[in-house]
CSV table of C-alpha atoms and ligand atoms in Angstrom, one decimal:
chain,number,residue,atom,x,y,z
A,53,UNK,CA,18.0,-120.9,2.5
A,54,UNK,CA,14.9,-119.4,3.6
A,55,UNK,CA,13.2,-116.3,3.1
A,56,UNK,CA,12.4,-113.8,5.8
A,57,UNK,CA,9.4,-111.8,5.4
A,58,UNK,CA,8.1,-109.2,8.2
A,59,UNK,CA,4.0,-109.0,7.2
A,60,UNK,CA,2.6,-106.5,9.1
A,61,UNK,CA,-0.8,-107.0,10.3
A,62,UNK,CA,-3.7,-105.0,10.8
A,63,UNK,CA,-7.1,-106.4,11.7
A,64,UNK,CA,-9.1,-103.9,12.3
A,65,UNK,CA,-12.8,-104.0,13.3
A,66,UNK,CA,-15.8,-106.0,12.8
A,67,UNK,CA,-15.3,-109.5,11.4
A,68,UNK,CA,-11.7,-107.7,10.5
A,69,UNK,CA,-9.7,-110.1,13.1
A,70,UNK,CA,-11.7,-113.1,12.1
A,71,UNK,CA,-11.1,-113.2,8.4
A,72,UNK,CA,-7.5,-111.8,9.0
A,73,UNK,CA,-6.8,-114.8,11.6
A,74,UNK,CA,-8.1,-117.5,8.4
A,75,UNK,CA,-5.3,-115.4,6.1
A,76,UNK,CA,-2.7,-115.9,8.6
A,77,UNK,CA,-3.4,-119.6,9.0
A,78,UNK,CA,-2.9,-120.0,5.4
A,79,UNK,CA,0.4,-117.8,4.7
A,80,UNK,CA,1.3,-120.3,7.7
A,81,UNK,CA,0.7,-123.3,5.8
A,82,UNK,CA,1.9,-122.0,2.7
A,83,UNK,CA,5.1,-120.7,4.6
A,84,UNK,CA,5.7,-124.4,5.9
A,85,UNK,CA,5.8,-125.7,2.7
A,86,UNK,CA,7.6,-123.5,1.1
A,87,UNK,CA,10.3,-122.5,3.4
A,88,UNK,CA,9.2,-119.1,4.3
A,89,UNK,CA,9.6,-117.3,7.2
A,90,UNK,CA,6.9,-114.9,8.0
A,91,UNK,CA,7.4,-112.1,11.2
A,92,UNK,CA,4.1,-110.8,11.9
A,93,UNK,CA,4.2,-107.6,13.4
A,94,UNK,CA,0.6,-106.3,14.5
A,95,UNK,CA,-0.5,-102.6,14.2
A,96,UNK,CA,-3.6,-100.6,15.2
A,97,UNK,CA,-6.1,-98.9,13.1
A,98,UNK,CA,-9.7,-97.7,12.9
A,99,UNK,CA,-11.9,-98.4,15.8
A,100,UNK,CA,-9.8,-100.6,17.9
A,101,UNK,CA,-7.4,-97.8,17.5
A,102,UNK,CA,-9.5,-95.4,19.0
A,103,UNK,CA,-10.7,-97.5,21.3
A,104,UNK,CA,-6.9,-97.8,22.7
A,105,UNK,CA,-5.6,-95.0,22.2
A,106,UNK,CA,-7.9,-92.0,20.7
A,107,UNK,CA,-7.1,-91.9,17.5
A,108,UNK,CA,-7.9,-93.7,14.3
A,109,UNK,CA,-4.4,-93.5,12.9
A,110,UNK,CA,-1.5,-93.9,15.6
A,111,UNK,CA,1.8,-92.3,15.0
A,112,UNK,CA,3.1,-95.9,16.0
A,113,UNK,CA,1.2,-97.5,12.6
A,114,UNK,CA,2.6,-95.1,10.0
A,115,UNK,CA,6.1,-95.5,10.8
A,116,UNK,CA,5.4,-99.3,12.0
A,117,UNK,CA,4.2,-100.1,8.2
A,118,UNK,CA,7.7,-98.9,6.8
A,119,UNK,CA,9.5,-101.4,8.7
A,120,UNK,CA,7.1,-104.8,7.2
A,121,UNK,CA,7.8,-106.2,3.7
A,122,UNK,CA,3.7,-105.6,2.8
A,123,UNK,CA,1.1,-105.1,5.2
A,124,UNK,CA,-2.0,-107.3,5.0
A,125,UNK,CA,-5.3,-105.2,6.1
A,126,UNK,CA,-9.2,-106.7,7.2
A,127,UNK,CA,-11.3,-103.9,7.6
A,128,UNK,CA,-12.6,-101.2,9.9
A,129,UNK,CA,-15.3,-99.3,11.1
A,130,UNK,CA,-18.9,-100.2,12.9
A,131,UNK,CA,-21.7,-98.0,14.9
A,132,UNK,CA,-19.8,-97.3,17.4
A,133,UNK,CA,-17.5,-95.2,16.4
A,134,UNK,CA,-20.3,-93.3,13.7
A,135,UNK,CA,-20.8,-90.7,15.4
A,136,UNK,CA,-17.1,-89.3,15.8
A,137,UNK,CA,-16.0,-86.0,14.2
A,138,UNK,CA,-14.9,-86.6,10.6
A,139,UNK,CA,-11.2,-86.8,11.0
A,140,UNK,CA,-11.4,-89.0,14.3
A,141,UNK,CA,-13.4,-91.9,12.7
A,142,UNK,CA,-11.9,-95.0,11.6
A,143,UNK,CA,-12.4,-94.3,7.9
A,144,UNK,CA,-10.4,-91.4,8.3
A,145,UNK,CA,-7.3,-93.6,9.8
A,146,UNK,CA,-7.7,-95.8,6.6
A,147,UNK,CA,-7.5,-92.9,4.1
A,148,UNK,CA,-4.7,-91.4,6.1
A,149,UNK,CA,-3.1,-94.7,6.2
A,150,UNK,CA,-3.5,-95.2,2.1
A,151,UNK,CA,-2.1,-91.5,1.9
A,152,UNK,CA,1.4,-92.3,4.2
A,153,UNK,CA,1.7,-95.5,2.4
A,154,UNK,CA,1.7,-93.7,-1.1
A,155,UNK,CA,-0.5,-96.4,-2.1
A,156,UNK,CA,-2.3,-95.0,-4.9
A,157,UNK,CA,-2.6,-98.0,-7.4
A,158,UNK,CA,-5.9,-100.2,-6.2
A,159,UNK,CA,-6.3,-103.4,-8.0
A,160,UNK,CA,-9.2,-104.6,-7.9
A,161,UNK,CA,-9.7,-108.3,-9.5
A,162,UNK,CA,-13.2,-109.2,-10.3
A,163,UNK,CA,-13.0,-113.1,-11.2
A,164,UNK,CA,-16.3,-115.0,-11.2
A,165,UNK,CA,-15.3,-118.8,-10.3
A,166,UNK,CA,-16.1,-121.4,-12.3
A,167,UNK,CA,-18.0,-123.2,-9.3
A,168,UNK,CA,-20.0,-120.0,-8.3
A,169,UNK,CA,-21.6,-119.2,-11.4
A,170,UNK,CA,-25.1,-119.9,-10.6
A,171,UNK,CA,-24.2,-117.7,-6.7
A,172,UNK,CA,-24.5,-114.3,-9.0
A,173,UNK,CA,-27.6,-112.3,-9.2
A,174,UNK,CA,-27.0,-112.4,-12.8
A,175,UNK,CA,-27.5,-115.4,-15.1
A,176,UNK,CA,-25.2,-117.6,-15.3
A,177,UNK,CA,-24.4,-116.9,-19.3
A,178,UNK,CA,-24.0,-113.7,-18.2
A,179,UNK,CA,-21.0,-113.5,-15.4
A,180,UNK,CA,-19.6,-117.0,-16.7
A,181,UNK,CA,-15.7,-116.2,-17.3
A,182,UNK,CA,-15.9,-112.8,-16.3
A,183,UNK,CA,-12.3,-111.6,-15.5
A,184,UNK,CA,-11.7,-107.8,-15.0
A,185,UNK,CA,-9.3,-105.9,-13.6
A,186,UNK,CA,-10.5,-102.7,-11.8
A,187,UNK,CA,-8.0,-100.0,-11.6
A,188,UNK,CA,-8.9,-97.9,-9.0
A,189,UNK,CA,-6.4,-94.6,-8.2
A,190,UNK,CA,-6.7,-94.7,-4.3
A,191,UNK,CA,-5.0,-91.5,-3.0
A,192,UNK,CA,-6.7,-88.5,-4.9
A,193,UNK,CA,-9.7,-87.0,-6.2
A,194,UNK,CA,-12.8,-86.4,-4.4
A,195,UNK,CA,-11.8,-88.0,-1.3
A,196,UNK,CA,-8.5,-86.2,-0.6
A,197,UNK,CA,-9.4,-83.0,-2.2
A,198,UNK,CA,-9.3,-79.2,-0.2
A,199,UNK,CA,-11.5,-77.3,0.3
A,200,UNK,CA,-14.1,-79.7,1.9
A,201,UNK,CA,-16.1,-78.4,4.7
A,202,UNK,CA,-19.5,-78.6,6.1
A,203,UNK,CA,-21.6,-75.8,7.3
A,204,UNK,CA,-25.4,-75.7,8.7
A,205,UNK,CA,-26.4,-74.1,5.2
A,206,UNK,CA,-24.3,-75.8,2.8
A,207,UNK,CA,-21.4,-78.7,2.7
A,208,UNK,CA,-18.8,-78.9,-0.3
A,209,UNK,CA,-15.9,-81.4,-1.7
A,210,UNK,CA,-13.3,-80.9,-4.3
A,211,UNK,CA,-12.6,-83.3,-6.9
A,212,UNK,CA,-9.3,-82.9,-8.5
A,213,UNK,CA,-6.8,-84.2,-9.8
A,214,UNK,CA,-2.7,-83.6,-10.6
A,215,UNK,CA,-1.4,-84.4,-13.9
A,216,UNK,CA,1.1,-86.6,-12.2
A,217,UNK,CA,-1.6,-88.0,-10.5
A,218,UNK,CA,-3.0,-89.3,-13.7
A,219,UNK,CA,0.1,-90.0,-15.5
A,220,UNK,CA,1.4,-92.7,-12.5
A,221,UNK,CA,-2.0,-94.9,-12.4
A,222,UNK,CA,-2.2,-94.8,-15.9
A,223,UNK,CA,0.7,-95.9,-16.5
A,224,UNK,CA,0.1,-98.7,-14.2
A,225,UNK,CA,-3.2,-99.3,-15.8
A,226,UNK,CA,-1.6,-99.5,-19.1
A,227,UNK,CA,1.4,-101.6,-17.6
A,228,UNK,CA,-1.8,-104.2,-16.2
A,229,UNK,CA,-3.4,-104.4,-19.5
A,230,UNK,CA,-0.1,-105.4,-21.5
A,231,UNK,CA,0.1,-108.5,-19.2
A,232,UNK,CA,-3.1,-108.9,-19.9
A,233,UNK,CA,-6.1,-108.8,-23.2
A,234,UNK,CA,-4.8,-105.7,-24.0
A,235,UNK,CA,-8.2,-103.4,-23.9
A,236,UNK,CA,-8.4,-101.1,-21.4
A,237,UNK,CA,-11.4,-99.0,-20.8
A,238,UNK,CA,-11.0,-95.8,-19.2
A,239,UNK,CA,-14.3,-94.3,-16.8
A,240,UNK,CA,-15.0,-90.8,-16.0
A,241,UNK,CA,-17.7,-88.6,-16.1
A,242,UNK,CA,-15.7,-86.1,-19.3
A,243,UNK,CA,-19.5,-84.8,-20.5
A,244,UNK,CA,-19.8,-82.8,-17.5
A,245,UNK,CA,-17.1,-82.4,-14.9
A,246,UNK,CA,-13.6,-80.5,-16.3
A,247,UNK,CA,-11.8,-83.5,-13.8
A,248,UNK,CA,-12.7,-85.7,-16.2
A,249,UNK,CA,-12.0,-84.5,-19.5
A,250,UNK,CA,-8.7,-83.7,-17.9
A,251,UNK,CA,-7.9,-87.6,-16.6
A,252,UNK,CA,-9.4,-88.4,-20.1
A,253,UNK,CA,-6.6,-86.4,-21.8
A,254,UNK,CA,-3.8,-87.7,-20.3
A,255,UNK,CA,-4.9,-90.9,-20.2
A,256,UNK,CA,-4.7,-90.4,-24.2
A,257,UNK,CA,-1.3,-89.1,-23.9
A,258,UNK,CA,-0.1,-92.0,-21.6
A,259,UNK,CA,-1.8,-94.2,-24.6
A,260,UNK,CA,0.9,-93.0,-27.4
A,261,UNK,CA,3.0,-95.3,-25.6
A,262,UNK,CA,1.0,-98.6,-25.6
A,263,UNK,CA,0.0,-98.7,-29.0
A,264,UNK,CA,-0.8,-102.5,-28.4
A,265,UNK,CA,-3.7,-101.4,-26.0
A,266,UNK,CA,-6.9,-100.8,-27.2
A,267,UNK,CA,-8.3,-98.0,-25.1
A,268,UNK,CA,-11.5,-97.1,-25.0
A,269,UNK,CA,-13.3,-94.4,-23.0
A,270,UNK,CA,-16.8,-94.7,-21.4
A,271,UNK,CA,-18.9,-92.4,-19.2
A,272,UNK,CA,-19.3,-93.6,-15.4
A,273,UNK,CA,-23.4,-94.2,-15.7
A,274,UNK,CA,-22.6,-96.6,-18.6
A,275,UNK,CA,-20.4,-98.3,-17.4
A,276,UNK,CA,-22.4,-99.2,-13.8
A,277,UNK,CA,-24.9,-100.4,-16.4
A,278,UNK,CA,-22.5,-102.0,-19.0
A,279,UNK,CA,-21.1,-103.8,-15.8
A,280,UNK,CA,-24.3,-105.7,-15.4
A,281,UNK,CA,-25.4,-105.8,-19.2
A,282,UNK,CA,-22.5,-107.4,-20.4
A,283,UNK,CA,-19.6,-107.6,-18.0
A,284,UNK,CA,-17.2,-109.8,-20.3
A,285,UNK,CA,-17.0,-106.7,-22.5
A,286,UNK,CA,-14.3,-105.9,-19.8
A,287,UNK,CA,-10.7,-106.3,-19.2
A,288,UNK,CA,-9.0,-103.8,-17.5
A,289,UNK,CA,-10.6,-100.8,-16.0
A,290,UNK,CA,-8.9,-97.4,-15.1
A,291,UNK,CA,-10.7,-95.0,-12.9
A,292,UNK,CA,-10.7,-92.2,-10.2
A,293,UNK,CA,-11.1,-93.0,-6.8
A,294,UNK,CA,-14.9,-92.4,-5.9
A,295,UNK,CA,-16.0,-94.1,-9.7
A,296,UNK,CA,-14.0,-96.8,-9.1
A,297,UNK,CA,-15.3,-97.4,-5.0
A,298,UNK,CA,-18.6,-97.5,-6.8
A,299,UNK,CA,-17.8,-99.5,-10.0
A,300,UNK,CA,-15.9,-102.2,-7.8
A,301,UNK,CA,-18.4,-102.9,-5.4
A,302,UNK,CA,-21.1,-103.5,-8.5
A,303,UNK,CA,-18.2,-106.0,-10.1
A,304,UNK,CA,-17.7,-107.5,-6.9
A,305,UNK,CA,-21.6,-108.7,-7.0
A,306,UNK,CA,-20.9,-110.6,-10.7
A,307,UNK,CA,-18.6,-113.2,-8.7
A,308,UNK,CA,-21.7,-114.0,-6.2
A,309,UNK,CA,-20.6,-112.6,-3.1
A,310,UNK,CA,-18.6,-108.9,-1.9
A,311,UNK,CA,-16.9,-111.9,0.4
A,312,UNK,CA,-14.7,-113.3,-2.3
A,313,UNK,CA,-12.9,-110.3,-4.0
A,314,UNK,CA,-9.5,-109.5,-2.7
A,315,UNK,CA,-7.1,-106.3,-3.3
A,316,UNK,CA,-3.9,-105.0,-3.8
A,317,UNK,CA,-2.7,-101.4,-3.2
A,318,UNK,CA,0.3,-100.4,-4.4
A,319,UNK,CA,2.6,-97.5,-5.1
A,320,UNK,CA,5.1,-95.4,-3.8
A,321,UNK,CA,6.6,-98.5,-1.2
A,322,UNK,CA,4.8,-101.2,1.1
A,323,UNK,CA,1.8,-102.4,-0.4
A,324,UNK,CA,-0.9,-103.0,1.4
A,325,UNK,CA,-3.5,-105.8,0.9
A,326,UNK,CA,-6.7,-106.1,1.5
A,327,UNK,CA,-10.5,-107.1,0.9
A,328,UNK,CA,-12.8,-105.1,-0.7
A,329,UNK,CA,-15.6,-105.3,1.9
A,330,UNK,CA,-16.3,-103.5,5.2
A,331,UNK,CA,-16.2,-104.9,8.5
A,332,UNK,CA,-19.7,-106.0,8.4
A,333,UNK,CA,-20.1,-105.3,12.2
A,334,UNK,CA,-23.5,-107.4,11.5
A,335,UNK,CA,-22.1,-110.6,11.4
A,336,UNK,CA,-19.3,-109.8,13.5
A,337,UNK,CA,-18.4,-112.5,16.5
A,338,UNK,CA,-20.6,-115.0,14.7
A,339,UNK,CA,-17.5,-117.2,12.8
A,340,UNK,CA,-19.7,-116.7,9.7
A,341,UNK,CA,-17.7,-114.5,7.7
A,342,UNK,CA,-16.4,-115.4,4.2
A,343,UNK,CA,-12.5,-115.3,4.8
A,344,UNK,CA,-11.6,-116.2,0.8
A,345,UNK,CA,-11.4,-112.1,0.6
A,346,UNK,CA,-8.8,-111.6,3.0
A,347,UNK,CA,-6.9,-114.9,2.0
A,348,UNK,CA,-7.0,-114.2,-1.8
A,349,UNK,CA,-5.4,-110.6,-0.7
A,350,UNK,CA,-2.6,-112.1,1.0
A,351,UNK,CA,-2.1,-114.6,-2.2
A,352,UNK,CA,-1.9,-111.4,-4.2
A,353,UNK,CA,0.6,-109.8,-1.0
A,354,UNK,CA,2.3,-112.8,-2.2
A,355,UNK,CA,2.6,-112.4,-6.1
A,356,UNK,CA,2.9,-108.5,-6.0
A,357,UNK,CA,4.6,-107.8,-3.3
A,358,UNK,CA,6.7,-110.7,-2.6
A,359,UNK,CA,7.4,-112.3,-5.8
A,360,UNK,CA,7.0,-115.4,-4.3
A,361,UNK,CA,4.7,-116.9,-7.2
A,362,UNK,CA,4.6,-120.5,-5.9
A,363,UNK,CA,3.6,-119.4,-2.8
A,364,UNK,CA,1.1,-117.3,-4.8
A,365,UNK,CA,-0.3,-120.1,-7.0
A,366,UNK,CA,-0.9,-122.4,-4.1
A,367,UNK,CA,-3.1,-120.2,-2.0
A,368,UNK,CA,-5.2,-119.5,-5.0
A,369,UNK,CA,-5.9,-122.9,-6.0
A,370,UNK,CA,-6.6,-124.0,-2.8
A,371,UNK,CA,-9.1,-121.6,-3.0
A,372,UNK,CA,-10.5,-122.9,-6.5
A,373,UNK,CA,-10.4,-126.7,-5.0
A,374,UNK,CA,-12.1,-125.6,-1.6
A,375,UNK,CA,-14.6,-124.1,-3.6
A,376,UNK,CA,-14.8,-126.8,-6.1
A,377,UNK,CA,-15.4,-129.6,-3.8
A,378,UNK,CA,-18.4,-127.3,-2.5
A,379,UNK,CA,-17.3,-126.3,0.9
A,380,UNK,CA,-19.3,-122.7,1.3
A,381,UNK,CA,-19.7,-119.7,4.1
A,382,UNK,CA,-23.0,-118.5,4.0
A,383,UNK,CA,-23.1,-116.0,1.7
A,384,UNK,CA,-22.2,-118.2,-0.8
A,385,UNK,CA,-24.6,-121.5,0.6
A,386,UNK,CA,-27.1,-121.6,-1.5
A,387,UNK,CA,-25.7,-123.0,-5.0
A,388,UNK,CA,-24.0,-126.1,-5.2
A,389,UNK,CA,-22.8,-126.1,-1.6
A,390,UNK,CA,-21.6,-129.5,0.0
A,391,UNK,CA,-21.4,-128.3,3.5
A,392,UNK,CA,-22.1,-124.9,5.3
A,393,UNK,CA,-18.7,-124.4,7.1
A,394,UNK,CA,-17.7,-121.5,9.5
A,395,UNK,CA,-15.0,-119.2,9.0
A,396,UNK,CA,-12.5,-121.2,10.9
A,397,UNK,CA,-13.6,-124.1,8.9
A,398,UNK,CA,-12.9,-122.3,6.0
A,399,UNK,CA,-9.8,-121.0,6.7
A,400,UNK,CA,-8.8,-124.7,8.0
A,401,UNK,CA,-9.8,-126.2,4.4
A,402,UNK,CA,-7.9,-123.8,2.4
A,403,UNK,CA,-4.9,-123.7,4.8
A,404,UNK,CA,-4.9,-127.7,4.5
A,405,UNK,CA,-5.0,-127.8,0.3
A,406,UNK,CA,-2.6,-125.1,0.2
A,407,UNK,CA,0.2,-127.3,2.1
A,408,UNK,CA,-0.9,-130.1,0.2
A,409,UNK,CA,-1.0,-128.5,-3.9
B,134,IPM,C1,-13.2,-99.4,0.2
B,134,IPM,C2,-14.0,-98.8,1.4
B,134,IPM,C3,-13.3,-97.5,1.8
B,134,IPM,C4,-13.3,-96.5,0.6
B,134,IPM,C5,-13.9,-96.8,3.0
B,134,IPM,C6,-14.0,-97.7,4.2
B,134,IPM,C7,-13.2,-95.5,3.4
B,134,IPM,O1,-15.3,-98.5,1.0
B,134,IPM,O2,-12.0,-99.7,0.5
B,134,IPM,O3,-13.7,-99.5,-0.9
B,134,IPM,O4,-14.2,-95.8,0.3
B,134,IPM,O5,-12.2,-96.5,-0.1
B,135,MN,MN1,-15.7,-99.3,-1.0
């Protein structure tokens, strides 16, 4: 009997509905092969939800989300919508959206394939078999925090966070690193900011429980630098949410492009899936994206969300072959690349080898 899946969909701005069209093509193929049934169910946010109907986060969205299985994201934002109030711009929509979800577990995989080594900035020696998990809490800290405000004198944030904030994403952090190499390194900023010794102390407490782990603790400057020094120092990584929007971009750069690195977000009910990139407004329109961002996201929508491993498995090494066989976007053209393709190329490719696996 097949399975019956309602995705809901959210493509958002920019290159958004290209890359999120490429992931759809592929959950397609996948689905055809492996007698799934996926409902798509498409929702509004961002700028395209402004654009239609004034806000970044419609009423119709959050309770839309709760009725979908997992919810598979592009991006948003783009000039356009820049010079909004605060709360009206699509950035907004997407950490209001991440706060109705509950999502506040952000995994962030930063693989480096095989095939791409020489795409990094870094030497090859240097990023070859990288493999770290960033754990990224995604619905606290500085970004939710009250007071904020901003006056014509002076502007101000709040970084804090509850001990059950810390508890659950350590936990999950711990949880990630026992299916894992067992070392997890915790990042905060403990020699000057009270948040962080705080997060640091429970994270110790959480660690009574995981004897198996081997946690270590390291200051947020070093590890930005420790990222680039030696980056297969690293397994799992457990971090606030502004540290860890910082640190995941820098790990995205060790796999050669901020095109290729997928995410999951997960807590309190629907996850939702996305890539780690913007919606690059720049390339926007031009079919030049990367879509292997958005399509490793919904293999992981797949894994984590689904359970449907197969499913899971195929996408991801259709992704490996694709790459393997040297079919490239742009961004990633100019190592070993066999053909330049487009994004609707790309998504074709992958779509094909994952029927086919
Ligand atoms: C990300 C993005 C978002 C964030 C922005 C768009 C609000 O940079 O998902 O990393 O800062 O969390
Ligand atoms: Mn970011």
């Amino acid at each position: 009997m097949s399975q019956n899946y309602t995705i809901g969909v959210i493509k958002g701005d920019g290159i958004g509905p290209e890359i999120v069209d490429e992931a759809i093509k592929v959950l397609d193929a996948v689905a055809a092969v492996e007698d799934i049934n996926f409902t798509y169910k498409e929702m509004l946010l961002g700028g395209a939800a402004i654009d239609a109907t004034g806000v970044p986060l419609p009423e119709e969205t959050i309770q839309g989300v709760k009725q979908c299985d997992a919810v598979l994201f592009g991006a948003i934002g783009g000039p356009k919508w820049d010079t909004l109030e605060r709360h009206l711009r699509p950035e907004s929509g997407l950490l209001g959206l991440r706060k109705a979800m509950g999502t506040f577990a952000n995994l962030r995989p930063a693989t480096v394939y095989e095939e791409l080594v020489n795409a990094s900035t870094l030497k090859p020696e240097v990023v070859k078999g990288v493999d770290i998990m960033v754990v990224r809490e995604l619905t606290g800290g500085i970004y939710f925090g009250q007071p904020r405000e901003q006056h014509d004198d002076r502007a101000f944030n709040t970084m804090i966070y509850t001990r059950e904030e810390v508890l659950r994403i350590a936990k999950v952090a711990f949880e990630i690193a026992m299916k894992r190499d067992k070392r997890l390194c915790s990042v905060d900023k403990a020699n000057v900011l009270e948040v962080s010794q705080f997060w640091r102390d429970i994270v110790e407490e959480v660690a009574v429980g995981y004897p198996e782990v081997v946690l270590s603790h390291m200051y947020v400057d070093n590890a930005a630098m420790q990222l680039i020094r030696d980056p297969g120092q690293f397994d799992v990584m457990l971090t606030g949410n502004i540290f860890g929007d910082i640190l995941s971009d820098a790990a995205s750069m060790l796999s050669g492009s901020i095109g290729l690195l997928p995410s999951a977000s997960t807590g309190e009910g629907v996850g939702l899936f996305e890539p780690i990139h913007g919606s690059a407004p720049d390339i926007a329109g031009q079919g030049i994206a990367n879509p292997i961002a958005t399509i490793a996201s919904a293999a992981m929508m797949l894994r984590y969300a689904l359970g449907e491993t197969r499913a899971a498995d195929r996408i991801e090494s259709a992704i490996k072959r694709t790459l393997h066989e040297g079919y490239r976007t742009g961004d990633i053209g100019a190592y070993d690349a066999k053909e330049i393709c487009t994004t609707d190329e790309m998504g074709g490719i992958i779509a094909d080898y994952a029927s086919q696996a």
